[in-house]
Structures are given as C-alpha cells and as structure tokens.
XYZ file of N, CA, C and O in Angstrom:
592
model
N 29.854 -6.848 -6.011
C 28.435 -7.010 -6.326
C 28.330 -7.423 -7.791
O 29.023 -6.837 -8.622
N 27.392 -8.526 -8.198
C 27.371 -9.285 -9.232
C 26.636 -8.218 -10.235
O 26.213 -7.392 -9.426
N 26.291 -7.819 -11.370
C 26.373 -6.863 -12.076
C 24.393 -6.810 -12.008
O 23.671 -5.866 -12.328
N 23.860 -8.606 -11.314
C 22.329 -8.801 -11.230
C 21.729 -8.258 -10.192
O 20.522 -8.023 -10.127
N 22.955 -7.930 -8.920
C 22.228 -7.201 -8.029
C 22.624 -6.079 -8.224
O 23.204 -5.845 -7.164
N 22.735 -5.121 -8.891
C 23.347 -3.959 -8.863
C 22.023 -2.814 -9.104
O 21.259 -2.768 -10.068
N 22.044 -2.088 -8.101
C 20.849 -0.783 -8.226
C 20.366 -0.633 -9.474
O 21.173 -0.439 -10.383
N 18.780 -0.702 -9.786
C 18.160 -0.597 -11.066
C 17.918 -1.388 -12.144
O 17.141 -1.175 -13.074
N 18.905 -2.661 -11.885
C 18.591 -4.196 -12.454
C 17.478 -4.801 -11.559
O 17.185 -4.833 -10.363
N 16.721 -5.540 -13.450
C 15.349 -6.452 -12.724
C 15.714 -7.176 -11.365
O 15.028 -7.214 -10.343
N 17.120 -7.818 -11.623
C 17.109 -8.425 -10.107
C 17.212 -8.024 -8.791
O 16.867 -8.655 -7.791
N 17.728 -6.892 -8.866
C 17.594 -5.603 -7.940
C 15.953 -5.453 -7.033
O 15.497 -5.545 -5.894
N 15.434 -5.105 -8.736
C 14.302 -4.869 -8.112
C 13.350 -5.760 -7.785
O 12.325 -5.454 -7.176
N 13.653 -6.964 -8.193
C 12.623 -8.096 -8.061
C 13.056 -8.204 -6.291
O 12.197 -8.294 -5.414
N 14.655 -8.169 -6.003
C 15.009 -8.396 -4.596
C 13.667 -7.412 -3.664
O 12.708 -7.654 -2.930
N 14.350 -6.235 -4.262
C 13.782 -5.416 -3.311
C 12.077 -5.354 -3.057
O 11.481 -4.977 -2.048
N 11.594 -5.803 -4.195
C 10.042 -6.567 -3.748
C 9.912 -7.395 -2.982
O 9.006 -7.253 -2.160
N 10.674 -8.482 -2.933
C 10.557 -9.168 -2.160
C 10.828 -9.113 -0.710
O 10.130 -9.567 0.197
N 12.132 -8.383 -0.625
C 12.238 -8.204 0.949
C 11.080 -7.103 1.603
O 10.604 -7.157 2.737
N 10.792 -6.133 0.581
C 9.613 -5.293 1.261
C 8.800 -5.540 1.520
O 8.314 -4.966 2.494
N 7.904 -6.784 0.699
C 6.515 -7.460 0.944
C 6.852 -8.162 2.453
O 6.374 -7.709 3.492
N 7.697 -9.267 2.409
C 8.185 -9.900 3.575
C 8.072 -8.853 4.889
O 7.204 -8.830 5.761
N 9.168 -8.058 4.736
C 8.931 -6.938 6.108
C 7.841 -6.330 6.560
O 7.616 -6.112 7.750
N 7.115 -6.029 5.618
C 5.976 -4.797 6.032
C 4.982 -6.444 6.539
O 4.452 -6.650 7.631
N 5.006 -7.331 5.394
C 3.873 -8.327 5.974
C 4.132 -8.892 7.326
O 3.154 -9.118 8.038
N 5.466 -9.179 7.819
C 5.598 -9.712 8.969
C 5.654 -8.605 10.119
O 5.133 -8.934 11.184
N 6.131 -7.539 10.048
C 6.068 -6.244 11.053
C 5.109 -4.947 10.332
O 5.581 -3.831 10.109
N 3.775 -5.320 10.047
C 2.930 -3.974 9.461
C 3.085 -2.981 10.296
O 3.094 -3.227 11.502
N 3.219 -1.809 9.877
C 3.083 -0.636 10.181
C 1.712 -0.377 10.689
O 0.887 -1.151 10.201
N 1.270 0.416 11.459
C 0.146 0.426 11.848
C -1.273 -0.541 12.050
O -2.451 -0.262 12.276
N -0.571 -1.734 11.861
C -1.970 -2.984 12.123
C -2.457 -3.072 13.534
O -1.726 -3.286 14.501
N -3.644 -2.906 13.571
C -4.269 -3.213 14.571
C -4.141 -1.917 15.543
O -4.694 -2.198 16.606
N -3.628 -0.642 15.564
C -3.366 0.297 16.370
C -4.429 0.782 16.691
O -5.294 0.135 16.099
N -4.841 1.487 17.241
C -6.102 2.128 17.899
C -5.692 3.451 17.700
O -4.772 3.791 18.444
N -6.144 4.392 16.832
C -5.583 5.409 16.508
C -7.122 6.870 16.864
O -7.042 8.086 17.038
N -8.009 6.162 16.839
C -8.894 6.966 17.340
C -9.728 7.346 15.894
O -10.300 8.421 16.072
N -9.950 6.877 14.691
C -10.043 7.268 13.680
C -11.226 7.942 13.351
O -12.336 7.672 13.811
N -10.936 8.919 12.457
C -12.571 10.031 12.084
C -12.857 9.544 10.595
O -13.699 10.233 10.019
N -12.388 8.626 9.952
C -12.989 7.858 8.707
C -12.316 6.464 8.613
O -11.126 6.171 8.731
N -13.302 5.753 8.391
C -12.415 4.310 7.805
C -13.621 3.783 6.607
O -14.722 4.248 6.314
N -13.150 3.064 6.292
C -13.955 2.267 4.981
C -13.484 0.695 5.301
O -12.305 0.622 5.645
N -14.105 -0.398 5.256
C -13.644 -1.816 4.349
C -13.851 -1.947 3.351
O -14.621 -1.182 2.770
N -13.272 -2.932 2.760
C -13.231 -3.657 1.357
C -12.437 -5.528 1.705
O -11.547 -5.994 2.417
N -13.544 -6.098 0.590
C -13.345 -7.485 0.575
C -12.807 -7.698 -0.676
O -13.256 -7.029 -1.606
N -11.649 -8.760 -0.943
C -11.629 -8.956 -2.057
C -12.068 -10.581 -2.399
O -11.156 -11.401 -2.506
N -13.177 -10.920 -2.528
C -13.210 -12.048 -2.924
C -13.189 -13.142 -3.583
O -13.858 -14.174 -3.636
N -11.700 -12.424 -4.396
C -10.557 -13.889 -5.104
C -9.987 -14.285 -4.540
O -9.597 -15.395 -4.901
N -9.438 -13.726 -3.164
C -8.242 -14.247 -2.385
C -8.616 -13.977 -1.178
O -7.657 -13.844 -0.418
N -9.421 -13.873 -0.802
C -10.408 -13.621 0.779
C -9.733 -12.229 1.638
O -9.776 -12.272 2.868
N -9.301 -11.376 1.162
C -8.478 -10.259 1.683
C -10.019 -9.627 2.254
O -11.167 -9.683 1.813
N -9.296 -8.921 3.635
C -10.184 -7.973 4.005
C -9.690 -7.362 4.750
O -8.942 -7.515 5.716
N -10.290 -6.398 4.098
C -9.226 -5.044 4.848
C -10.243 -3.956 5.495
O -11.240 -3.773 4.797
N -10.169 -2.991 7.022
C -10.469 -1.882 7.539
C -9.136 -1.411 7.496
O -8.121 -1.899 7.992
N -9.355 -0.028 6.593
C -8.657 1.481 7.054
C -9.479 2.553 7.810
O -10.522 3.181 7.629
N -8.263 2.436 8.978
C -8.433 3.605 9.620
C -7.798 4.676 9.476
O -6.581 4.604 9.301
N -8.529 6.101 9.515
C -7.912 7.109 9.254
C -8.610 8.303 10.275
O -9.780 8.623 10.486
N -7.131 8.857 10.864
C -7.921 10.310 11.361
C -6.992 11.319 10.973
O -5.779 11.350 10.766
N -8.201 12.366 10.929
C -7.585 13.295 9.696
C -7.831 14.437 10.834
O -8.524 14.486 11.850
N -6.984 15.281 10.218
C -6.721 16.474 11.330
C -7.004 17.699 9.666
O -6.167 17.789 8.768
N -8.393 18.487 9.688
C -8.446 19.504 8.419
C -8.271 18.373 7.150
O -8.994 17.468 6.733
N -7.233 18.781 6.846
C -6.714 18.422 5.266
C -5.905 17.102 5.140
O -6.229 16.372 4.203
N -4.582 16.569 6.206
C -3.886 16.160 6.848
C -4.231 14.951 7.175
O -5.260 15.089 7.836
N -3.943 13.698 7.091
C -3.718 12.482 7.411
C -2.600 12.671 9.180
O -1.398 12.548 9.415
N -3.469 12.915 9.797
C -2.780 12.751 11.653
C -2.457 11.474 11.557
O -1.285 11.402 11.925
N -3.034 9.925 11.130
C -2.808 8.710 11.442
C -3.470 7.984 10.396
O -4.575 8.247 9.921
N -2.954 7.358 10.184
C -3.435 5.673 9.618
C -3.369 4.612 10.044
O -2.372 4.349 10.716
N -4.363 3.603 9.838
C -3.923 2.422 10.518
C -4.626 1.219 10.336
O -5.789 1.624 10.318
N -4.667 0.083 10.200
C -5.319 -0.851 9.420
C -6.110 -2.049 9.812
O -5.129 -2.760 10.032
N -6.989 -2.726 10.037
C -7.555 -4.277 10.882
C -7.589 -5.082 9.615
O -7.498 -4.554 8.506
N -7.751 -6.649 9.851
C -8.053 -7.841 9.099
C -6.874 -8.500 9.053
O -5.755 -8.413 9.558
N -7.685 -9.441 8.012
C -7.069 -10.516 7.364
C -7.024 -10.667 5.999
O -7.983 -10.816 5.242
N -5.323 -10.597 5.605
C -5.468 -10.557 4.015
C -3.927 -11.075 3.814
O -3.144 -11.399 4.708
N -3.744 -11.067 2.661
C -2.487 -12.222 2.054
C -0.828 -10.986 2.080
O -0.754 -9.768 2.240
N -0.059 -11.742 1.911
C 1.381 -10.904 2.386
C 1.151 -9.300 1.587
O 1.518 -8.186 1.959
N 0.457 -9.693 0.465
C 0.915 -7.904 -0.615
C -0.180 -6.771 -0.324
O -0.126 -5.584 -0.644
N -1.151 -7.430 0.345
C -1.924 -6.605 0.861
C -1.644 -6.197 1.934
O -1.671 -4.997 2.209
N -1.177 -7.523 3.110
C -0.598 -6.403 4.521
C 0.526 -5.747 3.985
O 0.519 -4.688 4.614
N 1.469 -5.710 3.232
C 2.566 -4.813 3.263
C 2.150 -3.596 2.575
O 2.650 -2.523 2.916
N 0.940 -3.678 1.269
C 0.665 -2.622 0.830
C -0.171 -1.365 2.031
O -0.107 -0.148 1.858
N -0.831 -1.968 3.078
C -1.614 -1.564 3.829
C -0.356 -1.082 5.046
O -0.690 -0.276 5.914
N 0.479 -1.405 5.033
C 1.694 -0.769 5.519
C 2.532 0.047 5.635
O 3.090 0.626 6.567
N 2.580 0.044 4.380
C 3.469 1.498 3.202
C 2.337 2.435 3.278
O 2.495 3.567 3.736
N 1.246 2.027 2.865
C 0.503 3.254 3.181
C 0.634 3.913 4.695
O 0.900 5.114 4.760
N 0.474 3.242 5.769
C -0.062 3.904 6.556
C 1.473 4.539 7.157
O 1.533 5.667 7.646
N 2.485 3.776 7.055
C 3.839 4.223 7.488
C 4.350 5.691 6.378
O 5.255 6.422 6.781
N 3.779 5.929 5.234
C 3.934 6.813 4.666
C 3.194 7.942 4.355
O 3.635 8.857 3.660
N 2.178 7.916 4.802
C 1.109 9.186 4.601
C 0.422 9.501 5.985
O -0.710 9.981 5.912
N 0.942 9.298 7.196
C 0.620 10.230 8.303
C 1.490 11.450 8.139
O 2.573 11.351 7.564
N 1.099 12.488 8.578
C 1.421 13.502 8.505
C 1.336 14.104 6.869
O 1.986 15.144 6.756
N 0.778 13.728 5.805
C 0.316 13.893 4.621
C -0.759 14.753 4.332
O -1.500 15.023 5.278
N -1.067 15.362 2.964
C -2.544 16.102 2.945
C -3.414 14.909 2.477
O -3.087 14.255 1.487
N -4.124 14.733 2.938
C -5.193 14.127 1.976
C -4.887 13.573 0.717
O -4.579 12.426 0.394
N -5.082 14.969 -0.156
C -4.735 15.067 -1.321
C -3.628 13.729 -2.105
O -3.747 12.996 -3.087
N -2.330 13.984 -0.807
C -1.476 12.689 -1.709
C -1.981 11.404 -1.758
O -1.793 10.511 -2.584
N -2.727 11.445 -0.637
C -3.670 9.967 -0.719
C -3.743 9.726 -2.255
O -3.205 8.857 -2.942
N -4.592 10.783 -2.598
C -5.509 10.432 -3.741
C -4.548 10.371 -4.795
O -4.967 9.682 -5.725
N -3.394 10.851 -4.987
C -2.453 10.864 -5.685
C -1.803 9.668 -5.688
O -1.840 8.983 -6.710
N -1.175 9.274 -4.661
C -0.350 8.071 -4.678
C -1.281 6.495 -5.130
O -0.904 5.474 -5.706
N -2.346 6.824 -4.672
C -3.654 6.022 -4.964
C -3.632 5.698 -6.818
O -3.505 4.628 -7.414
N -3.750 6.616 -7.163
C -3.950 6.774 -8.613
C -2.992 6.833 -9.562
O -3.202 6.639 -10.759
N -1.623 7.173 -8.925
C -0.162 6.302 -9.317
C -0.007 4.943 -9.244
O 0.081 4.331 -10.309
N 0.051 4.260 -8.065
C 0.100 3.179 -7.736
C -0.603 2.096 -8.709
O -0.058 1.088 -9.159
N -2.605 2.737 -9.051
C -3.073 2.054 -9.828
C -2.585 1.899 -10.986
O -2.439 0.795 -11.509
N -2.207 3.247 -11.636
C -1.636 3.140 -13.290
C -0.520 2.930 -13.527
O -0.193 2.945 -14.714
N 0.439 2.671 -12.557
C 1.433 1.853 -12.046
C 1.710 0.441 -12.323
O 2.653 0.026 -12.996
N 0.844 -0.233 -11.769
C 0.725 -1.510 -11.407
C -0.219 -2.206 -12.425
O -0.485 -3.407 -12.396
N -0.661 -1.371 -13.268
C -1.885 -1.617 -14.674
C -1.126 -0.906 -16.037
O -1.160 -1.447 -17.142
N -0.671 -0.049 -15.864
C 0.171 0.652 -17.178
C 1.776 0.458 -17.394
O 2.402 0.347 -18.448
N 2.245 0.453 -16.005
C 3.503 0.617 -15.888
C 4.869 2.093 -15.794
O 6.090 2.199 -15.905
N 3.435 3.165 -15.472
C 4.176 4.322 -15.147
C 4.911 4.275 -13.949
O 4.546 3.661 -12.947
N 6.371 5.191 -14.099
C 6.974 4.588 -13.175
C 7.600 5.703 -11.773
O 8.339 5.431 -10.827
N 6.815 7.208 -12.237
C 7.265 8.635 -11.872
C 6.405 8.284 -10.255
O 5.174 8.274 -10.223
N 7.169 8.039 -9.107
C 6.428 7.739 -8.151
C 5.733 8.831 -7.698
O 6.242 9.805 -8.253
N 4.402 9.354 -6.631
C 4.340 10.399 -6.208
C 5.185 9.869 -4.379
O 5.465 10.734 -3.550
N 5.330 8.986 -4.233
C 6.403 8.926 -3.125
C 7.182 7.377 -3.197
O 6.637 6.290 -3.391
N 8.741 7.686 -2.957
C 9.267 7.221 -3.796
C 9.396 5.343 -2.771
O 10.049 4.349 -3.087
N 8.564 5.549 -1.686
C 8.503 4.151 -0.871
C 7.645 3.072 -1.600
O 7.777 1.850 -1.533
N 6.951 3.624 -2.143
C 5.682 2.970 -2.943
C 6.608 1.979 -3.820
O 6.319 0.813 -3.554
N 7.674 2.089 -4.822
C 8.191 1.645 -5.522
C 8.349 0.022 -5.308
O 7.952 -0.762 -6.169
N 8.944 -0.398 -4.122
C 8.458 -2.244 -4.362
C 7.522 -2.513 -4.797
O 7.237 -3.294 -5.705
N 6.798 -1.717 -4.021
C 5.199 -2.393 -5.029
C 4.791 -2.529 -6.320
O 3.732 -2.982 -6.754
N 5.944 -1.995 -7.014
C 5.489 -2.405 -8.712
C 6.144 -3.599 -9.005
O 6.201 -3.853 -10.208
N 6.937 -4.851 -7.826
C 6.861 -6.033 -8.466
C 5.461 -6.686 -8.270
O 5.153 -7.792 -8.712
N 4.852 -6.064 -7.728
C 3.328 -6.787 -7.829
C 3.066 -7.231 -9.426
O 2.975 -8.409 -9.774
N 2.948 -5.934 -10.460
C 2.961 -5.802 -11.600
C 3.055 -7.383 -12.675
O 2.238 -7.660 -13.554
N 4.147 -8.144 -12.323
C 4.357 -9.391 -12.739
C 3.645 -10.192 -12.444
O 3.810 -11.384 -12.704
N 2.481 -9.607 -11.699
C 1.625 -11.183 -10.959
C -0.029 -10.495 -11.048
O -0.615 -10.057 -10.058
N -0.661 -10.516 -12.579
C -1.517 -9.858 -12.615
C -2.886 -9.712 -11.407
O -3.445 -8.766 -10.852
N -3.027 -11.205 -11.386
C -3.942 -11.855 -10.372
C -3.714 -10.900 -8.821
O -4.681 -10.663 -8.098
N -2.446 -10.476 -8.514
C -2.035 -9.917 -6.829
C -2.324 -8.330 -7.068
O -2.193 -7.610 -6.078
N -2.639 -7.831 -8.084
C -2.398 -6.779 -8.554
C -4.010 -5.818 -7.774
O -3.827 -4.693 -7.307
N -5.152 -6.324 -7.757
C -6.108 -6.461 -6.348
C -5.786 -6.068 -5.104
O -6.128 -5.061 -4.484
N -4.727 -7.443 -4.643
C -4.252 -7.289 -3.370
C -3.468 -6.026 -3.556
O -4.059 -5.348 -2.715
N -2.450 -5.125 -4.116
C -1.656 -4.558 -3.799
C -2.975 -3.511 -3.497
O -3.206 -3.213 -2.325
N -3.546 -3.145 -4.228
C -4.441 -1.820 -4.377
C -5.872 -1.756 -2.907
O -6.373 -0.780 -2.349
N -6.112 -3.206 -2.727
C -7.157 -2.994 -1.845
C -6.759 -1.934 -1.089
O -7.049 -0.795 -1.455
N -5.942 -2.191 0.232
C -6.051 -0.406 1.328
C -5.725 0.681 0.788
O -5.141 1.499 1.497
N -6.057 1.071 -0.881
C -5.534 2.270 -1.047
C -6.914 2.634 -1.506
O -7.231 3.822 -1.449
N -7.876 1.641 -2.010
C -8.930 2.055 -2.304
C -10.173 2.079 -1.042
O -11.220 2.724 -1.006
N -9.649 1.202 -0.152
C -10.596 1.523 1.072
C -10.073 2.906 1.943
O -10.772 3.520 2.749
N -8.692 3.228 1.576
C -8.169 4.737 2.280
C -8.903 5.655 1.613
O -9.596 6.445 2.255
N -8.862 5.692 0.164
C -9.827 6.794 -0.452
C -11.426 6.596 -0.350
O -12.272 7.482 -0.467
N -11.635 5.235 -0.108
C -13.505 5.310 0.244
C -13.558 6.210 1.095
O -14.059 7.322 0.929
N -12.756 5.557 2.617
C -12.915 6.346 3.794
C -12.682 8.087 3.720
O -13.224 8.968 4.388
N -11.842 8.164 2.830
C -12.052 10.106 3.197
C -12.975 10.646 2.221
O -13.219 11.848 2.319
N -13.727 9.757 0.979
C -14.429 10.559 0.251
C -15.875 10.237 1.008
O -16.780 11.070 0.964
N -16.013 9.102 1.632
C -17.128 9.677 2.220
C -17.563 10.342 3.769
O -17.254 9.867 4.862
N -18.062 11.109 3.608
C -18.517 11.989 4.986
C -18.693 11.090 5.758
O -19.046 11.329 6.913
C-alpha cells in the first residue's frame, strides 16, 4: 500500500468519501420504505433542487425506523442514508447530537464524531456549496421530531 492510501491520509480519506457517497447514493438505505412513520418533516433546497421527506417512527424516546422519499443530488441521498441506516434503534437524543456534530463538522471542522459512520461525510467539507446537501435530512430529521 502506497504510503497515499494508507489509513488517515487525505487520500485515504478523500477515497473513502468517495466510495461512501457513491454506495449509499446508488443503494440508499431506507429510500422509499414504508415504515409506517409517527413524524416526518420536508425540506427543499433551492440551490440544487434537493428535496427531501424524512420519515420517522419513534417508539417513546427511540428512533424504531427511519426512512426517506425524493429527489436530491448523490450527497444528499447518501447523507439521508447514513442517517437512516444509523440511528434506528437510537434515542432521539443522538439525532440531535449527531445533527449538530455533523453541522460544526462540516462548517468548523470538528472532528470527535458522535457516531463514527458519519465520518465520510466530512469530505463534503471541501466543497462549500454541497455542504447544504450533506445537512438537508438531518435537519428535516430534527424538524420532524421537534415538532408535535
């Protein structure tokens, strides 16, 4: 292994952005599922025509399911992916956590994940303009559970 792909080099991680966006965008996790949901929210983003429904059913405290509808560009379906493939069976709570990592993440450059799948997603970071797309389904996941 060339010393550029080697675990924890930019090229490492630029790889591993890339193959994650690719995967989750071409096989999303929860798109289109019928999950039965007890909150969802949309959000449009209209720089890049993204639109996103999260679905969510919550069991108490607990994320039972996630799951996602629309049409939106590769970093948004994969971000809308990771979410939902990673916070079923979750409290709530990390929602709002990983939510608010992710943002100051991808805007500051903190790098202490609250789960450690999230991490491709900070090659978004290099592409200020996509930096929208990564965040839309995390902010329509938290519309949907903050409002009743």
């Amino acid at each position: 292994m060339s010393q550029a792909n080697q675990p924890g080099t930019v090229d490492h991680l630029t790889e591993l952005y890339r193959r994650t966006i690719v995967e989750n965008a071409v096989k999303p996790v929860g798109y289109r599922e019928n999950i039965k949901p007890t909150h969802r929210a949309e959000l449009f983003n209209p720089l890049c025509g993204d639109r996103i429904e999260m679905h969510l059913r919550l069991t108490g405290d607990t994320i039972g399911a996630a799951a996602f509808h629309g049409e939106a560009c590769a970093i948004c379906m994969a971000s809308a992916s990771l979410l939902c493939a990673n916070l079923s069976g979750r409290p709530v709570a990390e929602l709002t956590e990983a939510h608010a990592w992710l943002d100051d993440a991808l805007h500051h450059g903190k790098q202490e994940p609250v789960i450690e799948a999230l991490m491709p997603l900070l090659g978004v970071s290099a592409y200020p303009s996509r930096i929208k797309c990564a965040l839309l389904p995390w902010e329509a996941a938290s519309g949907a559970v903050s409002d009743p």
